[in-house]
Short mmCIF file of C-alpha atoms in Angstrom, two decimals:
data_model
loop_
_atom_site.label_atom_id
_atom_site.label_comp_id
_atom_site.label_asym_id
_atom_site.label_seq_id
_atom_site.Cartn_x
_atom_site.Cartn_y
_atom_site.Cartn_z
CA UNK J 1031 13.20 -39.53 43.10
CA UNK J 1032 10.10 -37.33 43.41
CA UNK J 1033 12.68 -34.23 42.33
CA UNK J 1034 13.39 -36.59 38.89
CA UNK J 1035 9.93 -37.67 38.42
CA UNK J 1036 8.36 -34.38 38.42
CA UNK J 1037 11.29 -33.25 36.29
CA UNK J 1038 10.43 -35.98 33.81
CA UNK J 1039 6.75 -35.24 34.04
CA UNK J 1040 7.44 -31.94 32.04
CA UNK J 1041 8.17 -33.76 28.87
CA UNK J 1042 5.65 -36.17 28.96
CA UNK J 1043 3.30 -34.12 26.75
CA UNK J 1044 5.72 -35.05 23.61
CA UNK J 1045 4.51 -38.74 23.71
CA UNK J 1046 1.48 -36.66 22.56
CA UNK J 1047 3.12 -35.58 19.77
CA UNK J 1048 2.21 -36.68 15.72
CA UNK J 1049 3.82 -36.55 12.86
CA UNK J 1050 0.82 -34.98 10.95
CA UNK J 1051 1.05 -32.53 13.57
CA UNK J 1052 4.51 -31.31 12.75
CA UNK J 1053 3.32 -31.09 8.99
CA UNK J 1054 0.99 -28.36 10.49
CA UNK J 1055 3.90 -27.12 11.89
CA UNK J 1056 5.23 -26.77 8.32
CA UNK J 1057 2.16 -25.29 7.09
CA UNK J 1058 2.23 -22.52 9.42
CA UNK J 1059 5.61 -22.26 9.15
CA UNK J 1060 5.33 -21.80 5.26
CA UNK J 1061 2.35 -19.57 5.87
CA UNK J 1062 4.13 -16.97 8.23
CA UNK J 1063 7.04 -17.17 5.38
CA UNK J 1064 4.77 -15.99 2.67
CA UNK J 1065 3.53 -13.26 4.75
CA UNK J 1066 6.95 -11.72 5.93
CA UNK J 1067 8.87 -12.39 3.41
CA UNK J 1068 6.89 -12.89 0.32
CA UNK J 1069 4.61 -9.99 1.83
CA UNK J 1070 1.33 -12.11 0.17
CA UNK J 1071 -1.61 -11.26 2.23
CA UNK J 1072 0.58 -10.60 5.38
CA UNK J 1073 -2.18 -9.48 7.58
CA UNK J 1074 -3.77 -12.56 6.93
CA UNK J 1075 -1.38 -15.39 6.50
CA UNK J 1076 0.54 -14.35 9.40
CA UNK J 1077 -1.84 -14.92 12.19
CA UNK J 1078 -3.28 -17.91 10.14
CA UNK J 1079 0.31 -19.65 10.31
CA UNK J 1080 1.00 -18.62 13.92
CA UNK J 1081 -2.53 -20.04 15.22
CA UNK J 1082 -1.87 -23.06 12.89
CA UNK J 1083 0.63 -23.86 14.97
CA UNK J 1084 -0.77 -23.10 18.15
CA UNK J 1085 -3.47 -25.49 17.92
CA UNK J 1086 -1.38 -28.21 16.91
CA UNK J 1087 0.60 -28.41 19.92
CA UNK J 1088 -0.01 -31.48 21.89
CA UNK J 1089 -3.50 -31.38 24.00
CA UNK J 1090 -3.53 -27.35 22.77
CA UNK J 1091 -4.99 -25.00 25.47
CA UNK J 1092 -5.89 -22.63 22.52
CA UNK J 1093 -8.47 -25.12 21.71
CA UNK J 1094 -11.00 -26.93 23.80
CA UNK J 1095 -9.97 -29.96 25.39
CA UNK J 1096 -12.72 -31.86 26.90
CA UNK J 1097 -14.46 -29.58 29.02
CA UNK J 1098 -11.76 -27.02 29.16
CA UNK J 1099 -12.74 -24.25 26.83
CA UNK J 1100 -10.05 -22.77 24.99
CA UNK J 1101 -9.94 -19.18 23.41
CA UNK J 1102 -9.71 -19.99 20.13
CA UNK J 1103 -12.78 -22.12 20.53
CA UNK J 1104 -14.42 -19.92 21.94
CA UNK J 1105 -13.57 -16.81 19.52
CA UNK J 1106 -14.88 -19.45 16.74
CA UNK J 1107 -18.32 -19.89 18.36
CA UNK J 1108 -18.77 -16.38 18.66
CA UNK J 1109 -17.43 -14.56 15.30
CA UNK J 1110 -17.44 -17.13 12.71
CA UNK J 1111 -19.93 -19.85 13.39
CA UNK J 1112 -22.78 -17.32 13.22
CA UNK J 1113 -20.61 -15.78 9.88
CA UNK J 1114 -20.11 -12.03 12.11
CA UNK J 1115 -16.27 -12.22 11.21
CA UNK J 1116 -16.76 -11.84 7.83
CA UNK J 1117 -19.79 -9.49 7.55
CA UNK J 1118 -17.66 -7.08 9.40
CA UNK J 1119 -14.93 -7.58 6.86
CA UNK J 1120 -17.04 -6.75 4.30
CA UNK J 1121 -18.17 -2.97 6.07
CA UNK J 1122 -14.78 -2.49 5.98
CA UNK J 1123 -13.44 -3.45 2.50
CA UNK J 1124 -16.67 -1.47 1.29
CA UNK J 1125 -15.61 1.75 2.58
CA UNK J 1126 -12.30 0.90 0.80
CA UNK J 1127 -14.05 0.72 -2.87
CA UNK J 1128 -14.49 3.51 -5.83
CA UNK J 1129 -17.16 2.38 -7.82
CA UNK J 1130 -16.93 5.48 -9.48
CA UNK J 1131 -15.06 4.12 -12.50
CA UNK J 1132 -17.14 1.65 -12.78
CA UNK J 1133 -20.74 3.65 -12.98
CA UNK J 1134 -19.02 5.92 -15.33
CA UNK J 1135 -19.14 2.88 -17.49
CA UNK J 1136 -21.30 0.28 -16.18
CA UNK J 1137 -20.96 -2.26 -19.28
CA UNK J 1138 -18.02 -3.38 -17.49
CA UNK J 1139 -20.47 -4.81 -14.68
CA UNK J 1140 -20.73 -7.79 -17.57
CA UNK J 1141 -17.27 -8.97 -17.07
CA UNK J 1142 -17.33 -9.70 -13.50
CA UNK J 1143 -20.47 -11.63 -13.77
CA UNK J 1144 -18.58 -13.42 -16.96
CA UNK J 1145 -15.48 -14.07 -14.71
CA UNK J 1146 -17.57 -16.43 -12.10
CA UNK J 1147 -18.19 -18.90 -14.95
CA UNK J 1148 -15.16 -21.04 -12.74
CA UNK J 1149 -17.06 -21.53 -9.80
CA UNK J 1150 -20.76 -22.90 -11.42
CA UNK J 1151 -17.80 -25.56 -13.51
CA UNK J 1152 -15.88 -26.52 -10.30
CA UNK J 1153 -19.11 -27.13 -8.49
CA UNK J 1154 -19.65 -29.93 -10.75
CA UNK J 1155 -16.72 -30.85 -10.84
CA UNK J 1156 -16.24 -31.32 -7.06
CA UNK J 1157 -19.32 -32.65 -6.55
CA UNK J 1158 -17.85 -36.20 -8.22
CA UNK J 1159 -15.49 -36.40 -4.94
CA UNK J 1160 -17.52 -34.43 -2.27
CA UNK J 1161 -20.82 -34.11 -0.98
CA UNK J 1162 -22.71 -31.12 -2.59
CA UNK J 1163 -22.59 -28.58 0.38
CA UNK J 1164 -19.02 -29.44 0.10
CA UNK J 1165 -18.62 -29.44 -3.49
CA UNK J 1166 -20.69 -25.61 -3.46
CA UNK J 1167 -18.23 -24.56 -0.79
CA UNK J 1168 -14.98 -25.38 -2.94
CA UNK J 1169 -16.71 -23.88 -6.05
CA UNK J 1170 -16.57 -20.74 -4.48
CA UNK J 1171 -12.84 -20.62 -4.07
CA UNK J 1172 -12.56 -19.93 -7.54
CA UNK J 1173 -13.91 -16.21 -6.64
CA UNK J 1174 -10.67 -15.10 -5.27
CA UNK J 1175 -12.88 -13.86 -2.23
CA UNK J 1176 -12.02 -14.58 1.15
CA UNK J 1177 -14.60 -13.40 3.28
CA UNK J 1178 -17.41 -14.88 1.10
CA UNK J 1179 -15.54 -18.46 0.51
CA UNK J 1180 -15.57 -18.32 4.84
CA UNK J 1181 -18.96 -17.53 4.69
CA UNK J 1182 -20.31 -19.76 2.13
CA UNK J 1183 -18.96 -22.70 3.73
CA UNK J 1184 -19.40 -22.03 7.36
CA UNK J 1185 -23.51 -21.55 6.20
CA UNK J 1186 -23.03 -24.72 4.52
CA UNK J 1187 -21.55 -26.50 7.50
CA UNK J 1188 -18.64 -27.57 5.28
CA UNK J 1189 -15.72 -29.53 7.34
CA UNK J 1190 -13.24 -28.33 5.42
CA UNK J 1191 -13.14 -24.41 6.70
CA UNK J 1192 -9.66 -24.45 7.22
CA UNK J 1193 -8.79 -26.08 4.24
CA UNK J 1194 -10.72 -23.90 1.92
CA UNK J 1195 -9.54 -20.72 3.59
CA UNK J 1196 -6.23 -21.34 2.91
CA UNK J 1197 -6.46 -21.88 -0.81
CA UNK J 1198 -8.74 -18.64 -1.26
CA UNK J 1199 -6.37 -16.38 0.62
CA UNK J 1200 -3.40 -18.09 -0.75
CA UNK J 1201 -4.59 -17.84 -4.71
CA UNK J 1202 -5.44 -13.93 -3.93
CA UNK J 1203 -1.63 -13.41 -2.86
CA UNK J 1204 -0.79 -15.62 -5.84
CA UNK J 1205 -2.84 -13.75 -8.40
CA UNK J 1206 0.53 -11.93 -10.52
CA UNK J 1207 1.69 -15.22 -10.52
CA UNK J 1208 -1.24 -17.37 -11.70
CA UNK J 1209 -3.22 -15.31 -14.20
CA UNK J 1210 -0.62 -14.33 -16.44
CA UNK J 1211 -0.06 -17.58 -17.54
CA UNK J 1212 -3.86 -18.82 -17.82
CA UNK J 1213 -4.28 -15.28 -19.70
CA UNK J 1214 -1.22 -15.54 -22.09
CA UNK J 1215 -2.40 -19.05 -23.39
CA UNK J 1216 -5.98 -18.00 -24.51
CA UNK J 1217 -4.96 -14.91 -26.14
CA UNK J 1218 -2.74 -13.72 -28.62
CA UNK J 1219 0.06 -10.97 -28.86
CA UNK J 1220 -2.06 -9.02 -31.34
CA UNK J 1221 -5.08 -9.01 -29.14
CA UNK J 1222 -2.98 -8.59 -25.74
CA UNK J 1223 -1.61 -4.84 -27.67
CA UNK J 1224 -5.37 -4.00 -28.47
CA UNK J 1225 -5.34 -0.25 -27.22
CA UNK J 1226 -8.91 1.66 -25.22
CA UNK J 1227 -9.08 5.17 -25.45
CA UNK J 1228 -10.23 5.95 -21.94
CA UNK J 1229 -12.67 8.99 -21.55
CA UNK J 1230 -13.38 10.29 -17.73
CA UNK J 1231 -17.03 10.78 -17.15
CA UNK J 1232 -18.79 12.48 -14.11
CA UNK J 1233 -20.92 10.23 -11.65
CA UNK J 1234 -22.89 12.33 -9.48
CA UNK J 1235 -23.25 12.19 -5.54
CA UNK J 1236 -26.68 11.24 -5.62
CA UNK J 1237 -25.59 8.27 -8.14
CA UNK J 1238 -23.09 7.39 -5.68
CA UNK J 1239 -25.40 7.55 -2.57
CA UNK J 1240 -28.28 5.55 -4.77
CA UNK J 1241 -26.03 2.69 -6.24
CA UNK J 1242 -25.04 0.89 -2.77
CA UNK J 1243 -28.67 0.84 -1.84
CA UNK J 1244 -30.42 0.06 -5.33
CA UNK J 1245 -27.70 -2.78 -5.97
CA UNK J 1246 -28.77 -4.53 -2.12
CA UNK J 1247 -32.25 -4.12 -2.85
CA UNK J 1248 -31.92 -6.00 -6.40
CA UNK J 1249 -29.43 -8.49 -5.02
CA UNK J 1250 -31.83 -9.41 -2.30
CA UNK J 1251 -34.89 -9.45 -4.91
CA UNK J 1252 -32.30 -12.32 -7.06
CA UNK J 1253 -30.71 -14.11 -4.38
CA UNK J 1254 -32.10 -13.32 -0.77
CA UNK J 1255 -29.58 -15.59 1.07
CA UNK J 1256 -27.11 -12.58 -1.22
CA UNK J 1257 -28.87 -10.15 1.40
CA UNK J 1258 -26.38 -9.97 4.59
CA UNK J 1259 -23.16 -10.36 2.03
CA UNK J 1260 -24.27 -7.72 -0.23
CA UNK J 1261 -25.86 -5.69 2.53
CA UNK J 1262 -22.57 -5.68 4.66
CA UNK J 1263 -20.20 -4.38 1.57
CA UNK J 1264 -22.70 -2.03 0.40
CA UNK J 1265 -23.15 -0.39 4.16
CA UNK J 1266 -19.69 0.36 4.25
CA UNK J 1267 -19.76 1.62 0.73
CA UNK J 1268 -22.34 4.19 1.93
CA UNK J 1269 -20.29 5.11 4.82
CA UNK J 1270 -17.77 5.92 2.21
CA UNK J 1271 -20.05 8.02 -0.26
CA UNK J 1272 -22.53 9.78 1.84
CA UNK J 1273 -20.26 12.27 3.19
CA UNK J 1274 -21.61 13.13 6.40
CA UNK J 1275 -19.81 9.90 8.09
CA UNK J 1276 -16.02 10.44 7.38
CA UNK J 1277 -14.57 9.41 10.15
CA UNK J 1278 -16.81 6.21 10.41
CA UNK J 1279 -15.69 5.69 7.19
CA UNK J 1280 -11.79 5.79 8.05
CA UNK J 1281 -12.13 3.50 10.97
CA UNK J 1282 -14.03 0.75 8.65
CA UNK J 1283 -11.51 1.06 6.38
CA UNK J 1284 -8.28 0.74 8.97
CA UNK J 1285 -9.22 0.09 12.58
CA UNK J 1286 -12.31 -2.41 11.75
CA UNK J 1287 -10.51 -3.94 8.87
CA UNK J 1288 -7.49 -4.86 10.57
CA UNK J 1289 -9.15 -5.89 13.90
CA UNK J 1290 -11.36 -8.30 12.08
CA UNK J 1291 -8.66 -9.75 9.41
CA UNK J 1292 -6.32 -10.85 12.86
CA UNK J 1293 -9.28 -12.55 14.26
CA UNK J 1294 -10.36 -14.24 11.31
CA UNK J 1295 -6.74 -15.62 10.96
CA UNK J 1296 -6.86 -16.75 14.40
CA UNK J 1297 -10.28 -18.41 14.67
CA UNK J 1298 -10.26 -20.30 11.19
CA UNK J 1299 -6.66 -21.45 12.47
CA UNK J 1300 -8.46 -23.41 15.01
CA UNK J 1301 -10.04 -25.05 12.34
CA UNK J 1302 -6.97 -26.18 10.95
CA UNK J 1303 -6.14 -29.10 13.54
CA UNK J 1304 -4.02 -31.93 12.20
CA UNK J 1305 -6.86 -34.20 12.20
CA UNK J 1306 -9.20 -32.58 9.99
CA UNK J 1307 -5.86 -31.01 7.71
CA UNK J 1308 -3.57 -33.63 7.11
CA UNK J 1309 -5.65 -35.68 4.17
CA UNK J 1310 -5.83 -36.59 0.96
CA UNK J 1311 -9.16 -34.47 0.77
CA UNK J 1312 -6.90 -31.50 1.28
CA UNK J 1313 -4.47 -31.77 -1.34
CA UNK J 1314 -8.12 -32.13 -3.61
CA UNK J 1315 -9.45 -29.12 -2.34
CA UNK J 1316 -6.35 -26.82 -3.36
CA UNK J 1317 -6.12 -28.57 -6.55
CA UNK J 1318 -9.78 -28.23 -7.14
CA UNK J 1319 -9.71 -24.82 -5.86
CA UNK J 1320 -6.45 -23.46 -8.26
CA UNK J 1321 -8.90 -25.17 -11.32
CA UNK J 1322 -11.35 -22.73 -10.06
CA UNK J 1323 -9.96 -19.98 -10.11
CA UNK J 1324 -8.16 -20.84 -13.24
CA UNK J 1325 -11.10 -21.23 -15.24
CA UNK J 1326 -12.64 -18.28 -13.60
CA UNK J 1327 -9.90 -16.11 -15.06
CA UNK J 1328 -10.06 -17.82 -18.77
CA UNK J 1329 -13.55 -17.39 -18.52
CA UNK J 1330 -13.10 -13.74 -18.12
CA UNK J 1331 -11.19 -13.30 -20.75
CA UNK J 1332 -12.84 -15.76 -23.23
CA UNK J 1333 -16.18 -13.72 -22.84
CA UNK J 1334 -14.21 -10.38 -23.94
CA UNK J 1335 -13.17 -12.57 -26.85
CA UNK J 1336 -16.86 -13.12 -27.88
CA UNK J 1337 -18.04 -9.82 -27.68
CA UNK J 1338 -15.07 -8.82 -30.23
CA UNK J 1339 -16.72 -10.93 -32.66
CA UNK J 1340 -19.47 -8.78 -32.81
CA UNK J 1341 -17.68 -5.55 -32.54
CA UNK J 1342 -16.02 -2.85 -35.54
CA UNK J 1343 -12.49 -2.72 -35.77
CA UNK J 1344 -11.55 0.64 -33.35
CA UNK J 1345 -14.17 -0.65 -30.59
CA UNK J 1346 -12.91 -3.80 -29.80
CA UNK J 1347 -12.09 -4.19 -25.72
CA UNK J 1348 -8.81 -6.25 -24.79
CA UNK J 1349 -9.58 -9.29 -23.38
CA UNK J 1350 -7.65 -9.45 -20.87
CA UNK J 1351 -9.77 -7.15 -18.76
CA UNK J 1352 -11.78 -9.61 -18.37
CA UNK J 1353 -9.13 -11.39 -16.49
CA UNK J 1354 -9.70 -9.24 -13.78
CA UNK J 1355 -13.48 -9.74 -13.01
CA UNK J 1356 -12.36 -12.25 -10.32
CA UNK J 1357 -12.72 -10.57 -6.65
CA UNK J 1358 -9.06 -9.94 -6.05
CA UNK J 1359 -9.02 -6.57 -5.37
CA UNK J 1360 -6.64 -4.60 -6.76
CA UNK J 1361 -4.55 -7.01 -7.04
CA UNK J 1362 -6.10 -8.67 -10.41
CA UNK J 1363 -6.95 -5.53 -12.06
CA UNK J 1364 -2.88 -3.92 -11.77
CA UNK J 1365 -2.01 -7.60 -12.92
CA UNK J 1366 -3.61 -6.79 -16.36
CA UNK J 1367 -2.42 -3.35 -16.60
CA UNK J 1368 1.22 -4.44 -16.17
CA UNK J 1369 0.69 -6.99 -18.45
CA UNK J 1370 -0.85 -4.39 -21.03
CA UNK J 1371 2.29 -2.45 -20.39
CA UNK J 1372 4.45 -5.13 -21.04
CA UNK J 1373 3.19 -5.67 -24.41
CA UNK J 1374 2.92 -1.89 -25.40
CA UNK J 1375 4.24 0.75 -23.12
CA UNK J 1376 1.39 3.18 -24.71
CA UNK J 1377 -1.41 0.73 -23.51
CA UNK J 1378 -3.06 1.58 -20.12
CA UNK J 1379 -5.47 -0.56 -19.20
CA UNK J 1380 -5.80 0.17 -15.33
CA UNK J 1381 -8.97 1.67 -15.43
CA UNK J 1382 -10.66 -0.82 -17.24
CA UNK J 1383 -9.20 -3.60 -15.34
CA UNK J 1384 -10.15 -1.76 -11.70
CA UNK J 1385 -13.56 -1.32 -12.82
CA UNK J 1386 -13.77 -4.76 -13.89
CA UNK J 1387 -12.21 -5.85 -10.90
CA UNK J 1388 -14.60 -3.48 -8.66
CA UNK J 1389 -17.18 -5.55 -10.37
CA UNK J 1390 -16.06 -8.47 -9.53
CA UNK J 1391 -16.03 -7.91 -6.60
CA UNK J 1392 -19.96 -7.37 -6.31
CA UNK J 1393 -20.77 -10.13 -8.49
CA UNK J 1394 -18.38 -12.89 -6.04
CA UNK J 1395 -20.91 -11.82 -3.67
CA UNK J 1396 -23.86 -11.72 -5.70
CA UNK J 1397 -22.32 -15.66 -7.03
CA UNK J 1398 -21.89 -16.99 -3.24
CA UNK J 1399 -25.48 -16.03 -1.88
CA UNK J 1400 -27.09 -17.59 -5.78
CA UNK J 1401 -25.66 -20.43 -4.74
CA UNK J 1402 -26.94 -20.58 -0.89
CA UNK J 1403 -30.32 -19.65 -1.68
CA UNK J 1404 -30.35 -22.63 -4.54
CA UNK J 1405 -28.78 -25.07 -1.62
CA UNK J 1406 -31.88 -23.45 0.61
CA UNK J 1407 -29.05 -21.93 3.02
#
């Protein structure tokens, strides 16, 4: 009897078991899909789905129980509750970025700025349904930025991490299929064929050394909360330039990068608990989140639209540059270049649209540390 009982004893743990946990299941079953064979953000969806379902197993040692610490837990307390997780992203996806093409022609800078209109609306927006750090944290979703969604709402001490992670990672991987849509229906054919003569320029070393440093100092002057964001991307950007640092440079760009990326999928997955996933306030979120980003990428474009008002026939810009001012990098800016292509197989756009998108990139940042320092983060 003792032999049966103890036998028995090993399955007890499935009266444990919810139904909201084996949606999580699903999730992170769906996620790990995506990744392998949808290839969408694979280095992050993949240990995102995998811990998703590790910590919703029944009484989870991944996650603590009680006083039982689990790793996940702990890895939480240490990288992402204090925001080091994604500051260490950001060395490394600075050393990745060229802003040459974009000092070459630094108008561009206007369209990123232009393309974060979506976030300011969507703040508003949420804030009808959620409280305002909340409503700030889903805003920012709408930048197509990862890291600085994560670190936006973990300042704010938004409960809905997980929730929010997964719709900025999972409208990045879904950028060729959501802007071309959004981008077809506020522009016509004649203006989606609208040709730019592109002209290489020269940007010097010393302009290249001098831009990551000038831009922290003036982000931290506008926004100080902007500081360690900024300061973080712009470091690694300076790695990158300075010349002296190569191999620094190469291992923020690969060995950092990918380190950090697995355990940010890992510790926001234990953040992503059935309890605090499976609710109505989710589905909200990711619909609130896709308007976002929606409206961040019409807003992009419909500022290239003004400016052609104003401009002579032979200067005007395509709008759909502006489309990629939006911080999904490159992803956004080969979007519109394909797109360009589509329409007229003379039309290259792509380096427009990556120095747009290069700029969009600073300005998501620039966008999530405005809004912390006007919460008082």
């Amino acid at each position: 009897m003792d032999i049966i009982g103890q036998f028995t004893s090993l399955f007890s743990n499935f009266g444990n078991l919810t139904w909201q946990m084996l949606v999580m299941w699903i999730v992170g079953g769906l996620l790990i899909y995506l990744a392998i064979a949808k290839k969408m953000e694979p280095s992050l969806l993949l240990p995102m789905g995998f811990g998703a379902i590790l910590v919703n197993l029944p009484l989870s040692g991944a996650i603590t129980q009680g006083d039982t610490e689990g790793p996940l837990s702990v890895l939480f307390e240490a990288g992402m509750s204090n925001e080091l997780f994604p500051l260490l992203l950001f060395i490394g996806i600075g050393a990745m970025i060229d802003f040459g093409p974009l000092l070459e022609k630094p108008w561009l800078m206007l369209f990123g700025a232009a393309a974060q209109f979506g976030i300011f609306f969507t703040v508003c927006l949420a804030g009808i349904f959620f409280n305002l750090n909340d409503a700030v944290s889903i805003g920012i979703i709408g930048a197509a930025d990862g890291p600085t969604a994560i670190f936006v709402a973990n300042t704010l001490g938004s409960q809905y991490l997980g929730a929010i992670m997964v719709a900025a990672y999972s409208y990045m991987a879904l950028v060729p299929i959501v802007q071309p849509p959004v981008i077809r229906a506020v522009t016509t054919k004649k203006e989606r064929r609208i040709r730019m003569s592109y002209q290489k320029g020269s940007v010097t070393r010393a302009t290249r050394i001098l831009f990551p440093i000038v831009v922290t100092v003036v982000a931290g002057l506008v926004a100080p909360a902007s500081v360690a964001l900024v300061g973080f991307l712009m470091f690694g950007n300076l790695l990158r330039e300075c010349g002296v640092l190569n191999s620094l440079s190469e291992t923020a760009q690969n060995a950092l990068a990918n380190l950090i990326t697995i355990l940010l999928g890992m510790t926001v997955a234990s953040q992503m608990t059935a309890d605090k996933f499976v609710r109505p306030d989710t589905i909200l979120i990711l619909a609130l989140g896709l308007f976002a980003f929606v409206f961040d990428t019409a807003g992009g474009v419909l500022f290239a639209k003004l400016l052609n008002l104003f401009l002579p026939e032979g200067k005007k810009i395509n709008p759909m540059i502006g489309a990629a001012g939006i911080s999904a990098f490159p992803m956004s800016g080969r979007v519109v270049n394909q797109m360009g292509l589509a329409e007229d197989n003379q039309n290259f756009l792509l380096m427009y649209s990556i120095s747009v998108n290069v700029s969009g990139q600073i300005a998501s940042v620039i966008a999530g540390g405005l809004l912390l320092t006007l919460m008082g983060a």
